[in-house]
Amino acid sequence: AEAGCTDSPDTGVDWSGCRKRNLILSGYDFSGANMNKADLFASDMRETKMVGTDLTRATMTRVNISDSDLTNANLSKVDGGRMVLQNVQLTGSSFEKAELFRADFAGSNLTNADLNKTELGRANFNDSNLTGAQITFTNLARANFKDSTMVGTDLSRSWTYLTQFEGVDLSGVVNLSQEQLELSCGDSDTKLPAGLT
């Protein structure tokens, strides 16, 4: 493991458990890499390719990974408070049980992503694509979904206290309850599923 930590950034690199804090790692291809439990605190990882990368339990607090491709990446149980993930390809990625308080997903594609049981308080999903995403049993308090796409998005049992749905078409959202709506915020452009007010 110690030898792996000295390896250069590359596809398939094994940085599991390695300390890589405050580094400039932008522009690299980490596809298929093993970064399980890696400490990437505050590193610059913009414009990286991380297709299928294992980031389970990684420390990614304040990491900027904008404009990257994380298709089918595993970010389960990541500690990623204040992560910046703007304009990121996250199709099929898993964030299950991750800590992502105040994370910024603006403009990102989260089609079919797994966000179940995730901490997303005050997270920003402005103008993001959440088609088919699973967001169940999740804390969405004060999260912002303004102008996002939520077709087939499952919000079952998620906490929506002051969650912002301005300009969002919620008519295709799955398992949205009246109680969740009454806790959340919308505007005249917010569209609701049939039977809800």
Tab-separated table of C-alpha atoms in Angstrom, residues 11-12 28-34 48-55 65 68-74 89 91 93:
chain	number	residue	atom	x	y	z
A	11	THR	CA	-5.685	4.945	-14.826
A	12	GLY	CA	-6.076	2.068	-12.396
A	28	TYR	CA	-5.582	13.406	-15.038
A	29	ASP	CA	-7.330	10.173	-16.042
A	30	PHE	CA	-8.076	8.133	-12.895
A	31	SER	CA	-10.549	5.764	-14.556
A	32	GLY	CA	-10.747	2.441	-12.732
A	33	ALA	CA	-8.508	3.690	-9.924
A	34	ASN	CA	-8.822	2.481	-6.327
A	48	THR	CA	-10.440	14.707	-14.374
A	49	LYS	CA	-11.731	11.442	-15.794
A	50	MET	CA	-12.799	9.006	-13.079
A	51	VAL	CA	-15.037	6.527	-14.887
A	52	GLY	CA	-15.732	3.582	-12.578
A	53	THR	CA	-13.321	4.893	-9.935
A	54	ASP	CA	-13.732	3.526	-6.392
A	55	LEU	CA	-13.868	6.446	-3.940
A	65	ILE	CA	-13.955	18.185	-9.065
A	68	SER	CA	-15.111	15.990	-14.675
A	69	ASP	CA	-16.464	12.593	-15.766
A	70	LEU	CA	-17.406	10.319	-12.850
A	71	THR	CA	-19.732	7.989	-14.754
A	72	ASN	CA	-20.451	4.880	-12.665
A	73	ALA	CA	-18.036	6.005	-9.936
A	74	ASN	CA	-18.542	4.735	-6.394
A	89	GLN	CA	-21.019	13.719	-15.482
A	91	THR	CA	-24.583	9.089	-14.572
A	93	SER	CA	-22.736	6.975	-9.790
